[in-house]
Amino acid sequence: MSQLNILVTGSSGFLGTHLCAALEARGARLARLNSRNCDLTRQGSLDAYSGERYDLVYHLAAWTQAGDFCLRHPGEQWIINQRINTEVLDWWAAKQPQAKLVFMGTSCAYAPGSKLREDEYMDGEPIESLYTYAMTKRMLYQGARALQRQYGLRYLCAVPSTLYGPGYHVDGRQMHFIFDLIRKIIRGKELGEEVVLWGDGHQKRELVLVDDFVAALLALAGRVDSDLVNIGAGEEFSIRSFAGHICRIVGYAEERIRYDTSRYVGATSKCLDVAKLKRLLPGYRPSALEAGLRSTIAWFYESKAYLQR
Ligand SMILES: NC(=O)c1ccc[n+]([C@@H]2O[C@H](COP(=O)([O-])OP(=O)(O)OC[C@H]3O[C@@H](n4cnc5c(N)ncnc54)[C@H](OP(=O)(O)O)[C@@H]3O)[C@@H](O)[C@H]2O)c1
């Protein structure tokens, strides 16, 4: 088989790093883009890559963070992410129409109360606190659908639940809840800090190990044309349950954790419907939570990521 030529936006991010490693291991030729070598908010930023002919474009770049970031930056998020996505869609249609565009959606695009099933992605209104971010993801999906309809381009929109695993960022940006949980509990154990978690701990979340996600994404990219597919673990756990697992692995007394019910917690439950994923990939078996947490906690210790404030 000939070597695939692939362009990846957001290659320096958490997902991008794992995706590029997997693509490289499969022998692909990669153009790795990030905000420093190709600022996608600038019109024409992709012109430098127009001379190549790509088989696939993985579009991961987005301007966002976890926690209450979306609540505090909705205006900037709209402008920046719309610019990034328009630049990619425009260049794809004009210069790389042969390439399949694989891009990321978000589970928060689903309206509260929906079953989080693919055919409901554009229905109703997203949760208020993540509304703008969610709408930029819906607009990206609509952009790809419109270009598919008019020009016959091919795409895959992958909708991940929250990703976790080794190799997360440690640069002071807000962390997704599971990394924050691990960091706080390790600090409680190693530095004697009080462990305070946001909310009452009964809100539920679904996680998918980043390497499981990448394996599913690569398999789907090879066989799905112009469709949207959820990629999750198919089950969710309460924050208290995650905390209990982490405490046991780290060796910290769970009853010492304090829950601060005055803090922002987002949705009370969020679990993707993965029936379509299982139909498309019958062999899909996500890793057990315990194994995923162990590898993530080991990475926290090795990289000293828990020292990050
Ligand atoms: N992580 C999750 O749990 C999760 C869940 C659902 C969906 N997603 C989606 O998956 C994708 C990847 O997520 P992630 O966690 O890997 O994100 P991340 O770690 O925050 O990485 C974001 C990437 O986007 C790049 N970027 C930001 N602004 C840019 C700009 N103006 N021009 C070019 N590149 C820019 C960053 O480059 P620099 O490093 O140079 O800043 C970085 O490579 C995103 O689209 C996200 O919405 C992630």
Coordinates of N, CA and C in Angstrom, one line a residue, residues 2 10 18 42 52 87 104 114 137 146 151-152 157 173 192 209 215 253 262 266 276 309:
S2 N 0.5 2.3 -0.8 CA 1.3 3.5 -0.8 C 1.2 4.3 0.4
G10 N -3.8 21.1 14.9 CA -3.9 20.7 16.4 C -3.0 19.6 16.8
H18 N -1.1 12.1 20.4 CA -1.4 10.7 20.4 C -1.7 10.2 18.9
R42 N -5.6 33.2 10.8 CA -5.1 34.1 9.7 C -5.6 33.6 8.3
E52 N 1.0 20.5 -1.8 CA 0.9 19.0 -1.5 C -0.4 18.5 -1.9
E87 N -11.3 28.8 7.8 CA -10.0 28.7 7.1 C -9.8 27.2 6.6
M104 N -13.3 17.0 14.7 CA -13.8 16.7 16.0 C -15.1 17.5 16.3
S114 N -31.4 15.1 25.7 CA -31.4 14.2 24.5 C -30.7 12.9 24.8
K137 N -18.9 24.1 17.1 CA -18.7 22.7 16.6 C -19.9 22.3 15.7
A146 N -22.5 21.0 4.1 CA -22.8 21.9 3.0 C -21.8 21.6 1.8
Y151 N -20.3 19.9 -3.4 CA -19.2 19.5 -4.2 C -18.8 18.0 -4.1
G152 N -19.6 17.3 -3.2 CA -19.3 15.8 -3.1 C -18.1 15.5 -2.3
C157 N -17.1 13.3 10.9 CA -17.2 14.1 12.2 C -17.2 13.1 13.3
R173 N -2.9 25.7 32.0 CA -4.3 25.8 31.5 C -5.2 25.0 32.3
G192 N 0.1 16.9 51.3 CA -0.7 17.2 52.4 C -1.8 18.2 52.3
L209 N -10.3 6.5 26.9 CA -8.9 6.6 26.9 C -8.4 7.1 25.5
A215 N -7.5 4.7 18.1 CA -7.7 3.5 17.3 C -9.0 3.4 16.6
A253 N -7.0 8.5 51.7 CA -8.3 8.2 52.4 C -9.4 9.0 51.7
S262 N -20.9 24.9 46.0 CA -21.1 26.2 45.5 C -20.4 26.4 44.1
G266 N -21.2 22.1 35.6 CA -21.7 21.7 34.2 C -22.8 20.7 34.3
K276 N -24.0 3.1 17.3 CA -23.6 3.2 15.9 C -22.1 2.8 15.8
R309 N 0.3 23.9 39.3 CA -0.8 24.6 40.1 C -2.0 24.8 39.2

